[in-house]
């Protein structure tokens, strides 16, 4: 098992992780013109890289970028040609939601003296 220091995203506070997870979940409900998915895909990619590197500032920046790109930010007329996220982006978002949402697990080697063993 990895130590907490070796786990991606462990220097990020719970609020940032929650904000990222909720926003990523929202991305799965977005409907955009096919040509408009490139920018959200780039922001999700940046978020994944920053999270894997434990870069809280990078995660904040990517989350902010996604928030600005949200179709819910501005009321727009729905177009029947709007599409859900492309499958590769949907898979990447789903994987990130699960990764970011995993509870931190402290390794058993770091258990304190009152860990229940006698």
Short mmCIF file of N, CA, C and O in Angstrom, two decimals:
data_model
loop_
_atom_site.label_atom_id
_atom_site.label_comp_id
_atom_site.label_asym_id
_atom_site.label_seq_id
_atom_site.Cartn_x
_atom_site.Cartn_y
_atom_site.Cartn_z
N UNK A 1 0.84 -1.17 0.00
CA UNK A 1 0.00 0.00 0.00
C UNK A 1 0.89 1.24 0.00
O UNK A 1 1.92 1.27 0.63
N UNK A 2 0.47 2.28 -0.71
CA UNK A 2 1.27 3.49 -0.76
C UNK A 2 1.15 4.26 0.54
O UNK A 2 0.14 4.21 1.22
N UNK A 3 2.21 4.96 0.88
CA UNK A 3 2.11 5.85 2.03
C UNK A 3 1.34 7.08 1.59
O UNK A 3 1.23 7.38 0.41
N UNK A 4 0.82 7.81 2.54
CA UNK A 4 0.04 9.01 2.24
C UNK A 4 0.86 9.99 1.41
O UNK A 4 0.35 10.61 0.49
N UNK A 5 2.14 10.10 1.68
CA UNK A 5 3.00 11.03 0.96
C UNK A 5 3.19 10.62 -0.50
O UNK A 5 3.46 11.45 -1.34
N UNK A 6 3.04 9.33 -0.80
CA UNK A 6 3.23 8.85 -2.16
C UNK A 6 1.94 8.83 -2.96
O UNK A 6 1.94 8.55 -4.15
N UNK A 7 0.80 9.11 -2.34
CA UNK A 7 -0.49 9.05 -3.01
C UNK A 7 -0.76 10.35 -3.74
O UNK A 7 -0.56 11.43 -3.19
N UNK A 8 -1.24 10.27 -4.99
CA UNK A 8 -1.53 11.49 -5.73
C UNK A 8 -2.61 12.31 -5.02
O UNK A 8 -3.54 11.76 -4.47
N UNK A 9 -2.47 13.61 -5.07
CA UNK A 9 -3.50 14.49 -4.57
C UNK A 9 -3.62 14.62 -3.07
O UNK A 9 -4.54 15.25 -2.58
N UNK A 10 -2.69 14.04 -2.30
CA UNK A 10 -2.85 14.05 -0.85
C UNK A 10 -2.59 15.41 -0.22
O UNK A 10 -3.00 15.63 0.90
N UNK A 11 -1.93 16.33 -0.93
CA UNK A 11 -1.71 17.64 -0.34
C UNK A 11 -2.87 18.59 -0.62
O UNK A 11 -2.84 19.74 -0.26
N UNK A 12 -3.91 18.08 -1.24
CA UNK A 12 -5.08 18.89 -1.55
C UNK A 12 -6.11 18.74 -0.44
O UNK A 12 -6.33 17.65 0.05
N UNK A 13 -6.73 19.84 -0.09
CA UNK A 13 -7.74 19.76 0.96
C UNK A 13 -9.01 19.10 0.43
O UNK A 13 -9.22 18.98 -0.78
N UNK A 14 -9.83 18.65 1.35
CA UNK A 14 -11.06 17.94 0.99
C UNK A 14 -11.99 18.81 0.17
O UNK A 14 -12.67 18.32 -0.73
N UNK A 15 -12.03 20.10 0.44
CA UNK A 15 -12.92 21.00 -0.29
C UNK A 15 -12.55 21.05 -1.78
O UNK A 15 -13.43 21.02 -2.64
N UNK A 16 -11.26 21.10 -2.08
CA UNK A 16 -10.82 21.13 -3.47
C UNK A 16 -11.14 19.81 -4.16
O UNK A 16 -11.63 19.78 -5.28
N UNK A 17 -10.90 18.71 -3.47
CA UNK A 17 -11.21 17.40 -4.05
C UNK A 17 -12.70 17.26 -4.30
O UNK A 17 -13.12 16.75 -5.33
N UNK A 18 -13.51 17.73 -3.36
CA UNK A 18 -14.97 17.66 -3.53
C UNK A 18 -15.40 18.53 -4.69
O UNK A 18 -16.21 18.10 -5.53
N UNK A 19 -14.87 19.74 -4.77
CA UNK A 19 -15.22 20.66 -5.86
C UNK A 19 -14.86 20.04 -7.21
O UNK A 19 -15.65 20.09 -8.15
N UNK A 20 -13.69 19.45 -7.30
CA UNK A 20 -13.26 18.81 -8.55
C UNK A 20 -14.16 17.63 -8.89
O UNK A 20 -14.58 17.48 -10.04
N UNK A 21 -14.46 16.80 -7.90
CA UNK A 21 -15.29 15.63 -8.15
C UNK A 21 -16.69 15.99 -8.60
O UNK A 21 -17.23 15.40 -9.54
N UNK A 22 -17.29 16.98 -7.95
CA UNK A 22 -18.64 17.42 -8.33
C UNK A 22 -18.64 18.00 -9.74
O UNK A 22 -19.51 17.68 -10.56
N UNK A 23 -17.66 18.84 -10.03
CA UNK A 23 -17.59 19.45 -11.36
C UNK A 23 -17.38 18.39 -12.44
O UNK A 23 -18.02 18.44 -13.49
N UNK A 24 -16.51 17.43 -12.18
CA UNK A 24 -16.29 16.37 -13.16
C UNK A 24 -17.58 15.58 -13.38
O UNK A 24 -17.90 15.22 -14.53
N UNK A 25 -18.32 15.32 -12.32
CA UNK A 25 -19.60 14.65 -12.47
C UNK A 25 -20.56 15.46 -13.34
O UNK A 25 -21.30 14.90 -14.16
N UNK A 26 -20.52 16.77 -13.17
CA UNK A 26 -21.37 17.64 -13.99
C UNK A 26 -20.98 17.59 -15.47
O UNK A 26 -21.85 17.68 -16.34
N UNK A 27 -19.68 17.47 -15.74
CA UNK A 27 -19.22 17.42 -17.13
C UNK A 27 -19.94 16.29 -17.89
O UNK A 27 -20.27 16.43 -19.06
N UNK A 28 -20.21 15.20 -17.19
CA UNK A 28 -20.88 14.07 -17.84
C UNK A 28 -22.31 14.40 -18.27
O UNK A 28 -22.86 13.70 -19.12
N UNK A 29 -22.89 15.46 -17.72
CA UNK A 29 -24.26 15.85 -18.09
C UNK A 29 -24.28 16.96 -19.14
O UNK A 29 -25.35 17.31 -19.64
N UNK A 30 -23.13 17.52 -19.44
CA UNK A 30 -23.08 18.63 -20.40
C UNK A 30 -23.46 18.16 -21.79
O UNK A 30 -23.17 17.02 -22.19
N UNK A 31 -24.06 19.07 -22.55
CA UNK A 31 -24.35 18.86 -23.97
C UNK A 31 -23.79 20.08 -24.69
O UNK A 31 -24.16 21.21 -24.38
N UNK A 32 -22.86 19.84 -25.60
CA UNK A 32 -22.19 20.91 -26.33
C UNK A 32 -22.15 20.56 -27.82
O UNK A 32 -22.25 19.39 -28.19
N UNK A 33 -21.93 21.57 -28.65
CA UNK A 33 -21.67 21.25 -30.06
C UNK A 33 -20.42 20.36 -30.14
O UNK A 33 -19.49 20.50 -29.33
N UNK A 34 -20.42 19.47 -31.08
CA UNK A 34 -19.31 18.52 -31.22
C UNK A 34 -17.95 19.23 -31.25
O UNK A 34 -17.00 18.77 -30.62
N UNK A 35 -17.90 20.35 -31.92
CA UNK A 35 -16.63 21.07 -32.05
C UNK A 35 -16.22 21.79 -30.77
O UNK A 35 -15.08 22.25 -30.66
N UNK A 36 -17.11 21.89 -29.80
CA UNK A 36 -16.80 22.64 -28.57
C UNK A 36 -16.22 21.77 -27.47
O UNK A 36 -15.86 22.28 -26.41
N UNK A 37 -16.09 20.48 -27.69
CA UNK A 37 -15.58 19.59 -26.63
C UNK A 37 -14.07 19.63 -26.46
O UNK A 37 -13.54 19.14 -25.47
N UNK A 38 -13.36 20.23 -27.38
CA UNK A 38 -11.89 20.25 -27.31
C UNK A 38 -11.37 20.97 -26.06
O UNK A 38 -10.48 20.47 -25.38
N UNK A 39 -11.94 22.12 -25.73
CA UNK A 39 -11.45 22.88 -24.57
C UNK A 39 -11.77 22.18 -23.25
O UNK A 39 -10.88 22.08 -22.39
N UNK A 40 -13.00 21.67 -23.03
CA UNK A 40 -13.21 20.92 -21.79
C UNK A 40 -12.31 19.68 -21.70
O UNK A 40 -11.82 19.35 -20.61
N UNK A 41 -12.07 19.03 -22.83
CA UNK A 41 -11.19 17.85 -22.81
C UNK A 41 -9.78 18.23 -22.38
O UNK A 41 -9.14 17.52 -21.60
N UNK A 42 -9.30 19.36 -22.86
CA UNK A 42 -7.95 19.83 -22.48
C UNK A 42 -7.91 20.18 -20.98
O UNK A 42 -6.92 19.88 -20.30
N UNK A 43 -8.98 20.76 -20.47
CA UNK A 43 -9.02 21.11 -19.04
C UNK A 43 -9.06 19.85 -18.18
O UNK A 43 -8.41 19.78 -17.13
N UNK A 44 -9.81 18.84 -18.61
CA UNK A 44 -9.86 17.57 -17.86
C UNK A 44 -8.49 16.91 -17.89
O UNK A 44 -8.03 16.38 -16.88
N UNK A 45 -7.83 16.94 -19.03
CA UNK A 45 -6.48 16.38 -19.14
C UNK A 45 -5.53 17.09 -18.18
O UNK A 45 -4.74 16.45 -17.48
N UNK A 46 -5.60 18.41 -18.15
CA UNK A 46 -4.74 19.19 -17.24
C UNK A 46 -5.06 18.87 -15.78
O UNK A 46 -4.14 18.74 -14.96
N UNK A 47 -6.32 18.70 -15.47
CA UNK A 47 -6.72 18.35 -14.11
C UNK A 47 -6.14 17.00 -13.72
O UNK A 47 -5.58 16.84 -12.64
N UNK A 48 -6.22 16.03 -14.60
CA UNK A 48 -5.68 14.71 -14.33
C UNK A 48 -4.17 14.73 -14.11
O UNK A 48 -3.67 14.09 -13.18
N UNK A 49 -3.47 15.48 -14.95
CA UNK A 49 -2.01 15.59 -14.79
C UNK A 49 -1.66 16.25 -13.47
O UNK A 49 -0.77 15.80 -12.75
N UNK A 50 -2.36 17.35 -13.16
CA UNK A 50 -2.07 18.07 -11.92
C UNK A 50 -2.39 17.21 -10.70
O UNK A 50 -1.61 17.19 -9.74
N UNK A 51 -3.48 16.49 -10.74
CA UNK A 51 -3.85 15.64 -9.61
C UNK A 51 -2.82 14.53 -9.41
O UNK A 51 -2.38 14.28 -8.29
N UNK A 52 -2.41 13.91 -10.50
CA UNK A 52 -1.42 12.83 -10.42
C UNK A 52 -0.09 13.34 -9.87
O UNK A 52 0.62 12.62 -9.18
N UNK A 53 0.24 14.61 -10.15
CA UNK A 53 1.48 15.20 -9.67
C UNK A 53 1.35 15.77 -8.26
O UNK A 53 2.33 16.23 -7.68
N UNK A 54 0.12 15.76 -7.71
CA UNK A 54 -0.08 16.34 -6.38
C UNK A 54 -0.02 17.85 -6.39
O UNK A 54 0.25 18.48 -5.39
N UNK A 55 -0.28 18.45 -7.55
CA UNK A 55 -0.19 19.90 -7.74
C UNK A 55 -1.54 20.56 -7.46
O UNK A 55 -2.38 20.68 -8.35
N UNK A 56 -1.75 20.99 -6.22
CA UNK A 56 -3.03 21.59 -5.83
C UNK A 56 -3.34 22.85 -6.64
O UNK A 56 -4.48 23.07 -7.03
N UNK A 57 -2.33 23.67 -6.90
CA UNK A 57 -2.57 24.88 -7.69
C UNK A 57 -2.98 24.54 -9.11
O UNK A 57 -3.86 25.19 -9.69
N UNK A 58 -2.37 23.52 -9.69
CA UNK A 58 -2.75 23.07 -11.02
C UNK A 58 -4.17 22.53 -11.07
O UNK A 58 -4.91 22.76 -12.02
N UNK A 59 -4.55 21.80 -10.00
CA UNK A 59 -5.92 21.29 -9.93
C UNK A 59 -6.89 22.46 -9.83
O UNK A 59 -7.91 22.50 -10.53
N UNK A 60 -6.57 23.43 -8.97
CA UNK A 60 -7.45 24.61 -8.85
C UNK A 60 -7.61 25.32 -10.19
O UNK A 60 -8.71 25.73 -10.56
N UNK A 61 -6.52 25.49 -10.90
CA UNK A 61 -6.56 26.18 -12.20
C UNK A 61 -7.42 25.40 -13.20
O UNK A 61 -8.23 25.99 -13.91
N UNK A 62 -7.25 24.08 -13.24
CA UNK A 62 -8.03 23.27 -14.18
C UNK A 62 -9.51 23.27 -13.81
O UNK A 62 -10.38 23.34 -14.69
N UNK A 63 -9.81 23.21 -12.52
CA UNK A 63 -11.20 23.26 -12.07
C UNK A 63 -11.81 24.61 -12.45
O UNK A 63 -12.94 24.67 -12.97
N UNK A 64 -11.08 25.68 -12.25
CA UNK A 64 -11.57 27.01 -12.61
C UNK A 64 -11.83 27.11 -14.11
O UNK A 64 -12.84 27.68 -14.54
N UNK A 65 -10.92 26.53 -14.90
CA UNK A 65 -11.11 26.52 -16.36
C UNK A 65 -12.39 25.79 -16.73
O UNK A 65 -13.16 26.24 -17.57
N UNK A 66 -12.61 24.63 -16.12
CA UNK A 66 -13.82 23.86 -16.41
C UNK A 66 -15.07 24.63 -16.00
O UNK A 66 -16.08 24.59 -16.71
N UNK A 67 -15.02 25.30 -14.85
CA UNK A 67 -16.18 26.08 -14.41
C UNK A 67 -16.54 27.16 -15.42
O UNK A 67 -17.71 27.38 -15.72
N UNK A 68 -15.53 27.82 -15.97
CA UNK A 68 -15.76 28.86 -16.96
C UNK A 68 -16.34 28.27 -18.25
O UNK A 68 -17.16 28.90 -18.92
N UNK A 69 -15.95 27.06 -18.59
CA UNK A 69 -16.42 26.43 -19.82
C UNK A 69 -17.81 25.80 -19.69
O UNK A 69 -18.40 25.41 -20.69
N UNK A 70 -18.33 25.72 -18.49
CA UNK A 70 -19.62 25.06 -18.27
C UNK A 70 -20.73 25.71 -19.09
O UNK A 70 -20.90 26.92 -19.07
N UNK A 71 -21.52 24.88 -19.77
CA UNK A 71 -22.65 25.43 -20.51
C UNK A 71 -23.75 25.93 -19.57
O UNK A 71 -24.64 26.66 -19.99
N UNK A 72 -23.66 25.58 -18.29
CA UNK A 72 -24.66 26.01 -17.32
C UNK A 72 -24.33 27.39 -16.76
O UNK A 72 -25.13 27.98 -16.05
N UNK A 73 -23.15 27.88 -17.07
CA UNK A 73 -22.72 29.18 -16.58
C UNK A 73 -23.52 30.30 -17.23
O UNK A 73 -23.82 31.31 -16.63
N UNK A 74 -23.87 30.11 -18.49
CA UNK A 74 -24.63 31.09 -19.25
C UNK A 74 -25.81 30.36 -19.89
O UNK A 74 -25.62 29.29 -20.48
N UNK A 75 -27.00 30.92 -19.76
CA UNK A 75 -28.16 30.31 -20.42
C UNK A 75 -27.95 30.39 -21.92
O UNK A 75 -27.65 31.43 -22.47
N UNK A 76 -28.09 29.26 -22.56
CA UNK A 76 -27.98 29.25 -24.01
C UNK A 76 -29.11 28.42 -24.56
O UNK A 76 -29.68 27.58 -23.87
N UNK A 77 -29.44 28.68 -25.78
CA UNK A 77 -30.51 27.93 -26.44
C UNK A 77 -29.98 26.55 -26.76
O UNK A 77 -28.92 26.40 -27.37
N UNK A 78 -30.70 25.55 -26.32
CA UNK A 78 -30.28 24.17 -26.59
C UNK A 78 -30.42 23.89 -28.08
O UNK A 78 -31.39 24.27 -28.71
N UNK A 79 -29.42 23.25 -28.61
CA UNK A 79 -29.42 22.87 -30.02
C UNK A 79 -29.56 21.35 -30.08
O UNK A 79 -28.82 20.64 -29.40
N UNK A 80 -30.50 20.85 -30.88
CA UNK A 80 -30.65 19.39 -30.97
C UNK A 80 -29.37 18.69 -31.44
O UNK A 80 -29.21 17.50 -31.21
N UNK A 81 -28.46 19.43 -32.05
CA UNK A 81 -27.21 18.84 -32.53
C UNK A 81 -26.16 18.74 -31.41
O UNK A 81 -25.11 18.15 -31.62
N UNK A 82 -26.43 19.34 -30.25
CA UNK A 82 -25.48 19.24 -29.13
C UNK A 82 -25.32 17.78 -28.74
O UNK A 82 -26.27 16.99 -28.79
N UNK A 83 -24.10 17.44 -28.32
CA UNK A 83 -23.80 16.04 -28.01
C UNK A 83 -23.25 15.91 -26.59
O UNK A 83 -22.70 16.87 -26.04
N UNK A 84 -23.38 14.72 -26.01
CA UNK A 84 -22.75 14.47 -24.71
C UNK A 84 -21.24 14.39 -24.92
O UNK A 84 -20.75 14.41 -26.06
N UNK A 85 -20.48 14.27 -23.84
CA UNK A 85 -19.02 14.18 -24.00
C UNK A 85 -18.64 12.99 -24.89
O UNK A 85 -19.29 11.95 -24.84
N UNK A 86 -17.62 13.16 -25.72
CA UNK A 86 -17.14 12.03 -26.51
C UNK A 86 -16.71 10.89 -25.58
O UNK A 86 -16.29 11.14 -24.44
N UNK A 87 -16.80 9.67 -26.04
CA UNK A 87 -16.53 8.51 -25.20
C UNK A 87 -15.16 8.55 -24.52
O UNK A 87 -15.07 8.28 -23.33
N UNK A 88 -14.07 8.90 -25.22
CA UNK A 88 -12.77 8.94 -24.52
C UNK A 88 -12.78 9.94 -23.36
O UNK A 88 -12.24 9.66 -22.29
N UNK A 89 -13.42 11.09 -23.55
CA UNK A 89 -13.50 12.08 -22.47
C UNK A 89 -14.38 11.55 -21.35
O UNK A 89 -14.04 11.69 -20.16
N UNK A 90 -15.48 10.93 -21.68
CA UNK A 90 -16.37 10.36 -20.67
C UNK A 90 -15.63 9.33 -19.81
O UNK A 90 -15.75 9.33 -18.58
N UNK A 91 -14.85 8.49 -20.45
CA UNK A 91 -14.08 7.48 -19.71
C UNK A 91 -13.03 8.13 -18.81
O UNK A 91 -12.82 7.70 -17.67
N UNK A 92 -12.36 9.15 -19.33
CA UNK A 92 -11.34 9.85 -18.55
C UNK A 92 -11.97 10.54 -17.34
O UNK A 92 -11.44 10.48 -16.22
N UNK A 93 -13.11 11.19 -17.55
CA UNK A 93 -13.79 11.88 -16.46
C UNK A 93 -14.24 10.87 -15.40
O UNK A 93 -14.04 11.08 -14.20
N UNK A 94 -14.81 9.76 -15.83
CA UNK A 94 -15.28 8.74 -14.88
C UNK A 94 -14.12 8.20 -14.05
O UNK A 94 -14.23 8.05 -12.83
N UNK A 95 -12.99 7.94 -14.69
CA UNK A 95 -11.82 7.45 -13.97
C UNK A 95 -11.33 8.48 -12.95
O UNK A 95 -10.99 8.14 -11.81
N UNK A 96 -11.31 9.76 -13.35
CA UNK A 96 -10.86 10.81 -12.43
C UNK A 96 -11.82 10.98 -11.25
O UNK A 96 -11.39 11.19 -10.12
N UNK A 97 -13.12 10.88 -11.52
CA UNK A 97 -14.11 10.99 -10.43
C UNK A 97 -13.84 9.92 -9.39
O UNK A 97 -13.83 10.20 -8.19
N UNK A 98 -13.59 8.71 -9.83
CA UNK A 98 -13.32 7.62 -8.89
C UNK A 98 -11.99 7.82 -8.17
O UNK A 98 -11.88 7.58 -6.97
N UNK A 99 -10.97 8.26 -8.89
CA UNK A 99 -9.65 8.48 -8.29
C UNK A 99 -9.70 9.59 -7.23
O UNK A 99 -9.22 9.42 -6.12
N UNK A 100 -10.31 10.70 -7.58
CA UNK A 100 -10.37 11.84 -6.67
C UNK A 100 -11.29 11.54 -5.49
O UNK A 100 -11.04 11.98 -4.38
N UNK A 101 -12.31 10.74 -5.72
CA UNK A 101 -13.27 10.44 -4.67
C UNK A 101 -12.86 9.34 -3.72
O UNK A 101 -13.54 9.09 -2.72
N UNK A 102 -11.74 8.66 -3.98
CA UNK A 102 -11.30 7.59 -3.09
C UNK A 102 -10.92 8.16 -1.74
O UNK A 102 -10.19 9.15 -1.66
N UNK A 103 -11.40 7.54 -0.67
CA UNK A 103 -10.99 8.03 0.65
C UNK A 103 -9.51 7.76 0.88
O UNK A 103 -8.98 6.77 0.39
N UNK A 104 -8.88 8.63 1.61
CA UNK A 104 -7.47 8.41 1.96
C UNK A 104 -7.39 7.21 2.88
O UNK A 104 -8.16 7.08 3.81
N UNK A 105 -6.46 6.35 2.60
CA UNK A 105 -6.25 5.17 3.44
C UNK A 105 -4.85 5.25 4.03
O UNK A 105 -3.87 5.24 3.30
N UNK A 106 -4.77 5.32 5.32
CA UNK A 106 -3.46 5.34 5.98
C UNK A 106 -2.92 3.92 6.00
O UNK A 106 -3.64 2.98 6.32
N UNK A 107 -1.67 3.72 5.65
CA UNK A 107 -1.09 2.38 5.69
C UNK A 107 -1.05 1.84 7.10
O UNK A 107 -0.89 2.59 8.06
N UNK A 108 -1.17 0.53 7.24
CA UNK A 108 -1.17 -0.09 8.56
C UNK A 108 0.17 0.08 9.26
O UNK A 108 0.23 0.09 10.47
N UNK A 109 1.25 0.24 8.51
CA UNK A 109 2.57 0.43 9.12
C UNK A 109 2.64 1.73 9.91
O UNK A 109 3.46 1.87 10.81
N UNK A 110 1.78 2.71 9.57
CA UNK A 110 1.79 3.98 10.27
C UNK A 110 0.82 4.00 11.43
O UNK A 110 0.60 5.05 12.03
N UNK A 111 0.21 2.87 11.75
CA UNK A 111 -0.76 2.84 12.85
C UNK A 111 -0.08 3.21 14.15
O UNK A 111 1.06 2.83 14.40
N UNK A 112 -0.79 3.94 14.96
CA UNK A 112 -0.24 4.37 16.23
C UNK A 112 -0.20 3.27 17.25
O UNK A 112 -0.64 2.15 17.00
N UNK A 113 0.30 3.57 18.46
CA UNK A 113 0.41 2.55 19.50
C UNK A 113 -0.95 2.04 19.96
O UNK A 113 -1.05 0.94 20.45
N UNK A 114 -2.01 2.81 19.76
CA UNK A 114 -3.34 2.38 20.18
C UNK A 114 -4.14 1.94 18.97
O UNK A 114 -5.24 2.40 18.72
N UNK A 115 -3.56 1.04 18.17
CA UNK A 115 -4.22 0.60 16.94
C UNK A 115 -5.08 -0.64 17.14
O UNK A 115 -5.53 -1.25 16.19
N UNK A 116 -5.28 -1.06 18.37
CA UNK A 116 -6.14 -2.20 18.66
C UNK A 116 -5.40 -3.51 18.81
O UNK A 116 -5.95 -4.50 19.23
N UNK A 117 -4.09 -3.54 18.49
CA UNK A 117 -3.31 -4.79 18.65
C UNK A 117 -2.68 -4.81 20.03
O UNK A 117 -2.18 -3.82 20.51
N UNK A 118 -2.68 -5.96 20.63
CA UNK A 118 -2.07 -6.09 21.96
C UNK A 118 -1.23 -7.33 22.00
O UNK A 118 -1.36 -8.26 21.41
#
